[in-house]
Short mmCIF file of C-alpha atoms and ligand atoms in Angstrom, two decimals:
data_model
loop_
_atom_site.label_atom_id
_atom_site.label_comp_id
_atom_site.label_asym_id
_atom_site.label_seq_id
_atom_site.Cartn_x
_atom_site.Cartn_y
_atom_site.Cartn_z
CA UNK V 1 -54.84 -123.16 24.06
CA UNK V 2 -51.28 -121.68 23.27
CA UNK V 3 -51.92 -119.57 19.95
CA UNK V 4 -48.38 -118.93 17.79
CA UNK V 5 -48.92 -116.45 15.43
CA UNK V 6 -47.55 -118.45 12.36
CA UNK V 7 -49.50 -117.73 9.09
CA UNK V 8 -48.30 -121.39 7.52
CA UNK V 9 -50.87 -123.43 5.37
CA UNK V 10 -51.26 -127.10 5.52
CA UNK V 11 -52.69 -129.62 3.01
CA UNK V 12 -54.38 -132.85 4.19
CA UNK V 13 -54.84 -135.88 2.42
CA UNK V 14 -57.30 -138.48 3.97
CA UNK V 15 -57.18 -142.21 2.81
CA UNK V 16 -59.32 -144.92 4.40
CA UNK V 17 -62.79 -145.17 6.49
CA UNK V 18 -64.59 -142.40 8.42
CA UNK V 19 -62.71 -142.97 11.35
CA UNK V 20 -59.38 -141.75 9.59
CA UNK V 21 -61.30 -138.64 8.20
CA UNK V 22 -62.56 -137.54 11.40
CA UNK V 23 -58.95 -137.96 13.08
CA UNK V 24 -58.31 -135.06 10.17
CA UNK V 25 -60.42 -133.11 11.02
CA UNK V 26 -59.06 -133.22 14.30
CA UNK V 27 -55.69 -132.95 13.63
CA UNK V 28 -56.84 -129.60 11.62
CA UNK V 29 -58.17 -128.30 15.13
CA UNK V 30 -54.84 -128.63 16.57
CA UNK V 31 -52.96 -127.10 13.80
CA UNK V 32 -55.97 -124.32 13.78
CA UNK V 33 -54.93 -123.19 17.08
CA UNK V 34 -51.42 -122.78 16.37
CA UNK V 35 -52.07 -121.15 13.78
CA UNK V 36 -52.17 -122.55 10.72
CA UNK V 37 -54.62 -122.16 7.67
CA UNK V 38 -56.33 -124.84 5.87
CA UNK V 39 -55.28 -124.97 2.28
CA UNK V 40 -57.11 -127.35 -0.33
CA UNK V 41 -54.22 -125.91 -3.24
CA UNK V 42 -51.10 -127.90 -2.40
CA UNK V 43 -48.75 -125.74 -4.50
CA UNK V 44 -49.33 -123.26 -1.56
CA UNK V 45 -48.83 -125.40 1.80
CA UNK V 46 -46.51 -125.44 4.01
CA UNK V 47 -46.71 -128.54 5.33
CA UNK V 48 -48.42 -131.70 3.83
CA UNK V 49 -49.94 -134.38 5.81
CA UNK V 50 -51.33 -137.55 4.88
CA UNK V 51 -53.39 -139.57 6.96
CA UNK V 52 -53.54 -143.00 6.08
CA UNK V 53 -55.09 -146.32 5.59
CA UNK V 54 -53.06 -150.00 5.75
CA UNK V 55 -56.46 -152.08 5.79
CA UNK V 56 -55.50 -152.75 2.14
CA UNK V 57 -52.27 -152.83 0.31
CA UNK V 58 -53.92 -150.98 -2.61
CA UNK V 59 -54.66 -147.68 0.09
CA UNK V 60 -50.87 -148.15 1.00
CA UNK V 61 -49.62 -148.03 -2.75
CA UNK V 62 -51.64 -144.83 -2.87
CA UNK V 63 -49.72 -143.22 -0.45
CA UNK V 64 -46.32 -144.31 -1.99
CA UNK V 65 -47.63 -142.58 -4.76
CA UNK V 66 -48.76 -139.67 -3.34
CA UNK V 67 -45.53 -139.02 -1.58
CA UNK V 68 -43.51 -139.59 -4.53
CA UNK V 69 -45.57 -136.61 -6.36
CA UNK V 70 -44.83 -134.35 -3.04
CA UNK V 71 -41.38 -134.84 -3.90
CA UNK V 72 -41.38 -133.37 -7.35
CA UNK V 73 -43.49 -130.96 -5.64
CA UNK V 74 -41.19 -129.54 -3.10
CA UNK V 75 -38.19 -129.83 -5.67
CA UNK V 76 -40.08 -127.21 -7.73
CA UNK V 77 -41.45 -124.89 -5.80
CA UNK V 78 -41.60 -125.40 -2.17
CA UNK V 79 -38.08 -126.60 -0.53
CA UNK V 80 -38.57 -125.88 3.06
CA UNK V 81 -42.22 -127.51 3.48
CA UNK V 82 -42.40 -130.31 5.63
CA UNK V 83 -44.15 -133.31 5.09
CA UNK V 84 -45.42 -135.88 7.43
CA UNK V 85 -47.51 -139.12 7.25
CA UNK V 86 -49.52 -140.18 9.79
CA UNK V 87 -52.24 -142.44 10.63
CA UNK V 88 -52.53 -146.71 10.17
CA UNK V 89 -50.13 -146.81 7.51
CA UNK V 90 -47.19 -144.40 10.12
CA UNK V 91 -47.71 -146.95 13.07
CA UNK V 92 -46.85 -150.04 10.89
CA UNK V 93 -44.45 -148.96 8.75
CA UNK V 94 -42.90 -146.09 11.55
CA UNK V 95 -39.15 -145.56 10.07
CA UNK V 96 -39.37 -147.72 7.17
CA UNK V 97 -41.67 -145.06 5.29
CA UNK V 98 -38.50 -142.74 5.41
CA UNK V 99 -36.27 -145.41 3.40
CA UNK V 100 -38.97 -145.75 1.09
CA UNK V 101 -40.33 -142.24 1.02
CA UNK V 102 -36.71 -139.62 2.01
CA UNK V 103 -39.08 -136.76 0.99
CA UNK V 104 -40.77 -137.37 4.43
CA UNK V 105 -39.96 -135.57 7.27
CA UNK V 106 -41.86 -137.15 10.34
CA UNK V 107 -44.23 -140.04 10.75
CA UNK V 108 -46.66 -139.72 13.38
CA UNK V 109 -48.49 -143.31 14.49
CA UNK V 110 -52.02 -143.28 15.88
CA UNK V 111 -51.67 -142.80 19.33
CA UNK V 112 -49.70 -139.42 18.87
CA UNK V 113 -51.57 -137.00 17.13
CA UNK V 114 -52.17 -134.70 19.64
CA UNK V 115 -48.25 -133.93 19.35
CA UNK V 116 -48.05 -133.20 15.44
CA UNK V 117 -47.87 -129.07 16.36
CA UNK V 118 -45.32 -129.85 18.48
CA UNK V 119 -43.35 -132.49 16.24
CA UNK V 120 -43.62 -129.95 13.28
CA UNK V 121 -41.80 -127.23 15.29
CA UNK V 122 -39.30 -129.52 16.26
CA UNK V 123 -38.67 -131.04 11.96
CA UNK V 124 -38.12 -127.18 11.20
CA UNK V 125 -35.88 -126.11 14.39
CA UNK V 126 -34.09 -129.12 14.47
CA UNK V 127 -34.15 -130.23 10.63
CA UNK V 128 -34.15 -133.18 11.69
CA UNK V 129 -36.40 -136.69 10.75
CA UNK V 130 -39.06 -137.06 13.62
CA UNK V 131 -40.50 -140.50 14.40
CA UNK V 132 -43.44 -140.83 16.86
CA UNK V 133 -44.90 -144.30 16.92
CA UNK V 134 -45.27 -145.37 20.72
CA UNK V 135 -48.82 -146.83 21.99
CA UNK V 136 -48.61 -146.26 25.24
CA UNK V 137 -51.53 -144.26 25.42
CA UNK V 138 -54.99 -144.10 23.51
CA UNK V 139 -55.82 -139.88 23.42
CA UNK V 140 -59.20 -138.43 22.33
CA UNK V 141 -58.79 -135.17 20.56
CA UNK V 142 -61.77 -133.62 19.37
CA UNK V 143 -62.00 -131.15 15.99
CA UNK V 144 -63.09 -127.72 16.17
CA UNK V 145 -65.86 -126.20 14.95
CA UNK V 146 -64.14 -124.77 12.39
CA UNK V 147 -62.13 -127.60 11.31
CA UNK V 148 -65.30 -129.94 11.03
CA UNK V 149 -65.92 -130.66 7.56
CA UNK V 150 -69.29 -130.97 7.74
CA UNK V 151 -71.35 -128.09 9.35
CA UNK V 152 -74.88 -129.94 9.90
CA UNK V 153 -73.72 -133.30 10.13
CA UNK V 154 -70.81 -134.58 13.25
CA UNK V 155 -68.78 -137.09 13.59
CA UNK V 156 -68.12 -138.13 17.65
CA UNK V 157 -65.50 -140.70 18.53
CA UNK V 158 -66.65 -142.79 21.28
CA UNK V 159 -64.11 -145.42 21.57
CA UNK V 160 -60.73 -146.41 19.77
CA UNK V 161 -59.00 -149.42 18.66
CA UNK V 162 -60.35 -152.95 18.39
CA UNK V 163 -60.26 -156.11 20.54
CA UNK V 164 -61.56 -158.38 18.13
CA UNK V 165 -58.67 -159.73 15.61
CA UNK V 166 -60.09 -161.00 12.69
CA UNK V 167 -58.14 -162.90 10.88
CA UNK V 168 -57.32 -160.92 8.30
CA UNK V 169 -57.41 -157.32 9.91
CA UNK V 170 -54.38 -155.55 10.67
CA UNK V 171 -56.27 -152.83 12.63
CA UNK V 172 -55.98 -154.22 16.38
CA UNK V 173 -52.34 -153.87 15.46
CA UNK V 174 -52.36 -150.53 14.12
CA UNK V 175 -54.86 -148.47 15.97
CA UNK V 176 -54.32 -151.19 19.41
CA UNK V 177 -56.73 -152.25 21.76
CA UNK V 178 -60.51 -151.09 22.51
CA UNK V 179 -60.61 -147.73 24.69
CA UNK V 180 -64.50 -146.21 25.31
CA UNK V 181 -64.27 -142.50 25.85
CA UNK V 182 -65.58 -141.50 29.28
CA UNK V 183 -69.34 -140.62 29.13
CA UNK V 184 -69.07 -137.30 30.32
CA UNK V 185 -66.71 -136.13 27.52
CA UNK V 186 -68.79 -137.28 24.69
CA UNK V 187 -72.27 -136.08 26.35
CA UNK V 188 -70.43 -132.86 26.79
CA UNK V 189 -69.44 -132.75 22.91
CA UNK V 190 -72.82 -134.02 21.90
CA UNK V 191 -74.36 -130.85 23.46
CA UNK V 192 -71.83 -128.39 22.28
CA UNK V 193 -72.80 -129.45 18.82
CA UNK V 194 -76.16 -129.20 19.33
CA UNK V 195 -75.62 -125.61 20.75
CA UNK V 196 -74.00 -124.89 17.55
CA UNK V 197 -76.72 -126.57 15.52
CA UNK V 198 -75.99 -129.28 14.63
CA UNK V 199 -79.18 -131.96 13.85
CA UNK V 200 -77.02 -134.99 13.02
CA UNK V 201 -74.31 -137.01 14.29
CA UNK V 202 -72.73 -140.33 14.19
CA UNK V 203 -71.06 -142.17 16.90
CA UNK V 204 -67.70 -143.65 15.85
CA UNK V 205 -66.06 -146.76 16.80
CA UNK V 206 -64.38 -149.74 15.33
CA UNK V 207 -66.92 -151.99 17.01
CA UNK V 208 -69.31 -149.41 18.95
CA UNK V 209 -71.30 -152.14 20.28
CA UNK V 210 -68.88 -152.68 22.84
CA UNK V 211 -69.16 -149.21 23.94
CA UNK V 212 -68.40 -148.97 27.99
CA UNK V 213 -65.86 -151.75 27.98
CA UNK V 214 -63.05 -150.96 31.24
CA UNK V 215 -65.19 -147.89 31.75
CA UNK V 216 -65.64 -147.29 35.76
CA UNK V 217 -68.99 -146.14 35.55
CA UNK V 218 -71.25 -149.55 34.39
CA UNK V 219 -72.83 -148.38 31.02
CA UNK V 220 -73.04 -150.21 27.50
CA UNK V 221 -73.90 -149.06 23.86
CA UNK V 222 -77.24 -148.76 24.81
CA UNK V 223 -77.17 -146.63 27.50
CA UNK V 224 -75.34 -144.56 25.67
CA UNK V 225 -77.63 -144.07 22.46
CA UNK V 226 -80.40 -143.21 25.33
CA UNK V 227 -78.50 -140.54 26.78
CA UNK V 228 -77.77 -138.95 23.82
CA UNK V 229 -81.23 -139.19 22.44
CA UNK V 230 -82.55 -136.96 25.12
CA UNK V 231 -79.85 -134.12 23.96
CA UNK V 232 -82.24 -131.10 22.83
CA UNK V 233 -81.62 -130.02 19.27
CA UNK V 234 -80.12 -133.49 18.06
CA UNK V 235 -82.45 -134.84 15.39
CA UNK V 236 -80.48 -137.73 13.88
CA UNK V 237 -78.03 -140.36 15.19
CA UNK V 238 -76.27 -142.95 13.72
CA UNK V 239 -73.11 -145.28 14.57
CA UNK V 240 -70.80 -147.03 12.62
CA UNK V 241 -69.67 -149.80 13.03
CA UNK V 242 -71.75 -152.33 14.43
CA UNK V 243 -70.32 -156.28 15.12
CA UNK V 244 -73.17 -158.97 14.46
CA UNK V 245 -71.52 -160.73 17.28
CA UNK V 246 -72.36 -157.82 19.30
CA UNK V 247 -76.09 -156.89 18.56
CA UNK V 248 -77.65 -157.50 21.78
CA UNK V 249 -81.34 -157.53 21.98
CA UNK V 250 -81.25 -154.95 24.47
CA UNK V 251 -79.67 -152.86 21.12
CA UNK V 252 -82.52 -153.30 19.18
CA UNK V 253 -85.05 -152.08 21.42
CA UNK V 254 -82.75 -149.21 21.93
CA UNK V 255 -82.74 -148.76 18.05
CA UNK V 256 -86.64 -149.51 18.00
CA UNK V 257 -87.65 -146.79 20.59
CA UNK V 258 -85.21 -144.58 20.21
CA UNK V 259 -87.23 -142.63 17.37
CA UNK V 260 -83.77 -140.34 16.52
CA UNK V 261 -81.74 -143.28 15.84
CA UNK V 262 -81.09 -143.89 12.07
CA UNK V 263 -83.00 -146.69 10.51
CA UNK V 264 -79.60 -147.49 8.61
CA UNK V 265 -77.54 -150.32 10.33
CA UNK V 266 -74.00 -151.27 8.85
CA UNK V 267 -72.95 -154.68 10.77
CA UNK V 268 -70.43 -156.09 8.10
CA UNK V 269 -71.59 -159.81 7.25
CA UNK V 270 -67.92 -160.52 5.32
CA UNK V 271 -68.97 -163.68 3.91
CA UNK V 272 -71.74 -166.15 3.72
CA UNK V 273 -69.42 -169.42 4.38
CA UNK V 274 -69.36 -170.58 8.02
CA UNK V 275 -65.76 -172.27 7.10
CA UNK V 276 -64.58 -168.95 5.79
CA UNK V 277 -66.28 -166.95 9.01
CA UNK V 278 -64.29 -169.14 11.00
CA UNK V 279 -61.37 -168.63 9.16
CA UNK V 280 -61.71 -165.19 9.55
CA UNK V 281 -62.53 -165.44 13.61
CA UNK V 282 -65.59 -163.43 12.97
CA UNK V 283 -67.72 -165.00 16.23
CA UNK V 284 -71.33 -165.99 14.18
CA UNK V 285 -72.42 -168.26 11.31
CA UNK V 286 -74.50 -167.23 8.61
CA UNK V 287 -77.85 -168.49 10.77
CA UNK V 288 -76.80 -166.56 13.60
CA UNK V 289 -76.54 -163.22 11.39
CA UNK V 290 -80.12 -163.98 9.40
CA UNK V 291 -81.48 -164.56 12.85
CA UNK V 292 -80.58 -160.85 13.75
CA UNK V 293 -81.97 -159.70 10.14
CA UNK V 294 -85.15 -161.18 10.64
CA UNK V 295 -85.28 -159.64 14.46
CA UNK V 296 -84.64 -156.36 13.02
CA UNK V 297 -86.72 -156.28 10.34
CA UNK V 298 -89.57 -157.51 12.53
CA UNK V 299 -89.41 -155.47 14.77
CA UNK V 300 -88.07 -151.79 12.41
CA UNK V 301 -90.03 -152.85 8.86
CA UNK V 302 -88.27 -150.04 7.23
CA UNK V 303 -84.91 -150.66 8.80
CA UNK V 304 -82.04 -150.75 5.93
CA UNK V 305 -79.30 -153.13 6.32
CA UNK V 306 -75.34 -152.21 5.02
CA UNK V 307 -72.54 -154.80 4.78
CA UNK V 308 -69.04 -155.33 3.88
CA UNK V 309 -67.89 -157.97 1.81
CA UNK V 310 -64.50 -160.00 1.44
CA UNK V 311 -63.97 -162.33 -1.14
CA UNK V 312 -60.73 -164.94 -2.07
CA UNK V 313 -60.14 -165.39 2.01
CA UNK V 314 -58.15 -168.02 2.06
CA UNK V 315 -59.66 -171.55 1.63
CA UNK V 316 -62.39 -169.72 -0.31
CA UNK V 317 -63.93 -172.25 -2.95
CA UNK V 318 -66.36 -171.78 -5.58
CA UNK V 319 -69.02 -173.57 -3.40
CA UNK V 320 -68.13 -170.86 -0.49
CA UNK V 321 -68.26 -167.78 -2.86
CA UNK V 322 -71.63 -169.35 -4.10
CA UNK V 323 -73.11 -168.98 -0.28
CA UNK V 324 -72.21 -165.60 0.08
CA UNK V 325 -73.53 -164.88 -3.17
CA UNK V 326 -76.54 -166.15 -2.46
CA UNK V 327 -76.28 -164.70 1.13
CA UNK V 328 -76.24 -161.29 -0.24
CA UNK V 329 -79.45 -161.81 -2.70
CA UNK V 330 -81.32 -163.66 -0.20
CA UNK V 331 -80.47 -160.67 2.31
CA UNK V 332 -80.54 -157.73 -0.13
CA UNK V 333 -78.84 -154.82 1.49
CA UNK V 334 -78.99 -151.42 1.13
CA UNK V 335 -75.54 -151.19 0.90
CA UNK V 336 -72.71 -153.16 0.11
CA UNK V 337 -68.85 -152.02 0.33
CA UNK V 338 -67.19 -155.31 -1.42
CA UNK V 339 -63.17 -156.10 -1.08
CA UNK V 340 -60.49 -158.50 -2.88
CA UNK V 341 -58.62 -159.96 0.15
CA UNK V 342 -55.53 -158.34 0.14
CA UNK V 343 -52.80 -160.52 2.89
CA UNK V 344 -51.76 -158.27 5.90
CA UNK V 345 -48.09 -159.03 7.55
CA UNK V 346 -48.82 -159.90 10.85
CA UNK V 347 -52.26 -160.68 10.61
CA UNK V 348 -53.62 -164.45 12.20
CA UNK V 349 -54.67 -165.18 8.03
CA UNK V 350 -51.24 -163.73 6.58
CA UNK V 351 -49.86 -167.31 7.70
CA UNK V 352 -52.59 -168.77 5.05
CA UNK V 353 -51.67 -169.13 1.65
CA UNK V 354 -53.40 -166.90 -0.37
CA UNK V 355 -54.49 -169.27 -2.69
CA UNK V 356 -57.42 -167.53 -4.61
CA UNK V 357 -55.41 -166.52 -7.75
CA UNK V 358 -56.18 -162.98 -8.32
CA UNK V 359 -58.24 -163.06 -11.49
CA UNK V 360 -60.63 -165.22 -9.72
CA UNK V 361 -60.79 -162.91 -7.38
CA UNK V 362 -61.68 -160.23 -9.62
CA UNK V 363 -64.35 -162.09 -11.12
CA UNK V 364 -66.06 -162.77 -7.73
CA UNK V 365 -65.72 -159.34 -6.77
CA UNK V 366 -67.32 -158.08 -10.00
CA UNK V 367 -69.95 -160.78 -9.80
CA UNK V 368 -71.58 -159.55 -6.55
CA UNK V 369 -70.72 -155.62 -6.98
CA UNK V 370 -72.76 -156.88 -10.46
CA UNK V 371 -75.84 -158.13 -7.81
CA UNK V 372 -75.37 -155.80 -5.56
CA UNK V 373 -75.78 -152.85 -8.13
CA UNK V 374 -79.57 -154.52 -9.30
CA UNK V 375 -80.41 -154.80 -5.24
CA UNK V 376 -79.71 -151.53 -4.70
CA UNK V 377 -81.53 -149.99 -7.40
CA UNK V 378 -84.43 -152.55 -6.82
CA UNK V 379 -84.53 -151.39 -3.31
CA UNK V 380 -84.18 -147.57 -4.20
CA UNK V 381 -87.24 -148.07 -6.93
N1 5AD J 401 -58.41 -157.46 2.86
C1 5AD J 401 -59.55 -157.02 2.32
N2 5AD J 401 -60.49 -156.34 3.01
C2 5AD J 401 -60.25 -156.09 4.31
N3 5AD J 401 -60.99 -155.44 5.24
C3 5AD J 401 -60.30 -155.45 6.39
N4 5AD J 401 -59.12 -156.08 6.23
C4 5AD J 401 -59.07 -156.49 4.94
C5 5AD J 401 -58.12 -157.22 4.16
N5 5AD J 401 -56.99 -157.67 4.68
C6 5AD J 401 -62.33 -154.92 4.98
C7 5AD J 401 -63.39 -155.55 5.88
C8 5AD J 401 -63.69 -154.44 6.84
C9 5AD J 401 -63.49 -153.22 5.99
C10 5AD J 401 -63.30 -151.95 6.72
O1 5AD J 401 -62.33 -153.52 5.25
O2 5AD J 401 -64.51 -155.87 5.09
O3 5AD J 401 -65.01 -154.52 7.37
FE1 SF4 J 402 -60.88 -155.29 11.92
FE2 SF4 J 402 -62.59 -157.14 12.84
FE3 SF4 J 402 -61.85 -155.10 14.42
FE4 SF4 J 402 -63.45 -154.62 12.31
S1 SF4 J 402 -63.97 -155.91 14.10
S2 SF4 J 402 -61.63 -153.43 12.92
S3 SF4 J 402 -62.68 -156.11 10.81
S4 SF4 J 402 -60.53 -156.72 13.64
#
């Protein structure tokens, strides 16, 4: 790798899921070996990056915010730093972030990390605005050592994007469609961590399940989790996420004699209304998902179950809330990560009205974070 002796300092800010933070930390890498320093004090950075989330329009108001506190920032002490924005929120918004945002020097979409050392040379050469949004190409760019934020625990992307366009996701759009990483290359990283000792990691992917999917060499999730299981020094693995369409039987033997594999599965239920899972082009009814709970807890007694939760879809009545409700209390998870609906432009459901006036809203979400809080605690008692 081409070192530059540069002794600049970046800041990172992270919104969103785990998938975002791990592209920081290997976004860090890169910048690492140009030579730049990691700096959690923004008054001192160079550059500012934030890497961010459009799942929700809450996460994207966060970042308008953000930026607008960068530019007090920079007028007060730090004129020449450069600030970019990259991530979800870059790739859908590409040039429109620099009418809304004219503090921000280059936005960087998901497919084009690997060239933020390069685009940051160019902003301060060229003082120019630098826009990167093409998709051309899905690239897998590991973190360093060093730039891992974790030192006993990994995160390993094994595929990117998503094929599966719910209706109300805008993240086939954003981070475009499902790419598995070649075997080789995440075997290979697998062992390097476990050289370096690490015990745990967890396999990333938007919908892992589909793991292997335009891969030349025939191999599925499965396969996969075996391979890695025989890696010497790995004690722990998990994988996030998990599609209840997708959970093959052939994945829960894996899961069941596989004795390394976490006893933690997140396969997001989203609501307990068939009409609504239609809506949302989810792929199962509620039967369909109990039938895989009652598999898996057959087979793994001790297996915990985590979920995420939408509620005021669309079309959502009181009668539809009520079965998801009850879904949830009947299921009791381990964990529950429960959502408004928030409408995406240019998602299938962003041609719905969203009819589920907000304060309605509100009080379904509080009524099942309410349930979700006594599950929890019953099932941590
Ligand atoms: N509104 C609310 N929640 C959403 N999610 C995805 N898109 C939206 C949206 N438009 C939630 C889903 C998903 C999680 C990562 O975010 O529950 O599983
Ligand atoms: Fe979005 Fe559905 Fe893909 Fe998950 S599976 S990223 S909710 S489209």
């Amino acid at each position: 790798m081409n070192k530059e002796v540069t002794s600049k300092k970046v800041f990172i800010r992270t919104l969103g899921c785990q998938m975002n933070k791990h592209d920081s930390e290997a976004v860090l890498g890169l910048l690492m070996n140009h030579g730049y320093e990691l700096t959690k004090n923004r008054d001192e950075a160079d550059v500012f990056l934030v890497n961010t989330c459009s799942v929700r329009k809450h996460a994207e108001d966060k970042v308008y915010s953000m930026l607008g506190e960068l530019r007090k920032l920079k007028k007060k002490n730090k004129h020449d730093s450069v600030v970019g924005v990259i991530g979800c929120m870059a790739q859908k918004d590409k040039k429109e972030i620099f009418k809304r945002a004219p503090n921000v020097d280059f936005v960087c979409g998901t497919h084009n990390s690997h060239k933020i050392p390069e685009i940051i040379k160019s902003v301060i050469e060229q003082k120019a605005k630098i826009e990167f949004t093409d998709m051309d190409k899905q690239v897998f760019i590991s973190p360093t050592l060093s730039s891992r934020e974790n030192k006993s625990s990994a995160w390993i992307s094994i595929m990117k994007g998503c094929d599966n366009f719910c209706s109300y996701c805008i993240v086939p759009y954003v981070r475009g469609r499902e790419v598995s990483r070649p075997l080789e290359n995440i075997i290979q990283e697998v062992e390097e961590l476990a050289y370096a000792g690490y015990k745990e990691i967890t396999l990333l992917g938007q919908n892992v399940n589909s793991y292997g999917k335009g891969l030349s060499k025939k191999i599925d999730f499965s396969d996969l989790l075996e391979l890695v299981h025989k890696i010497k020094g790995i004690e722990q693995i998990q994988f996030v996420t998990s599609h209840p369409k997708d959970i093959s039987l052939k994945l829960i033997d894996a899961v069941v004699n596989l004795e390394k594999v976490s006893r933690y599965l997140h396969f997001p239920l989203q609501s307990g209304s068939d009409k609504i899972l239609r809506l949302m082009n989810r792929g199962y009814t509620l039967s369909h998902y109990i039938e895989i709970v009652n598999r898996l807890r057959e087979r793994i007694p001790e297996i915990r179950l985590g979920t995420d939760i939408i509620v005021g879809f669309p079309g959502e009545e009181e009668e539809d809330f009520e079965q998801t409700y009850q879904a949830m209390k009947k299921i009791e998870f381990a964990q529950a990560y429960m959502f408004k609906y928030s409408p995406r432009e240019g998602t299938a459901a962003f041609k719905l009205k969203d009819d589920v006036p907000q304060k309605i809203k509100k009080d379904r979400l509080d009524k099942i974070i309410k349930l979700q809080r006594f599950v929890s605690n019953k099932k941590r008692a």
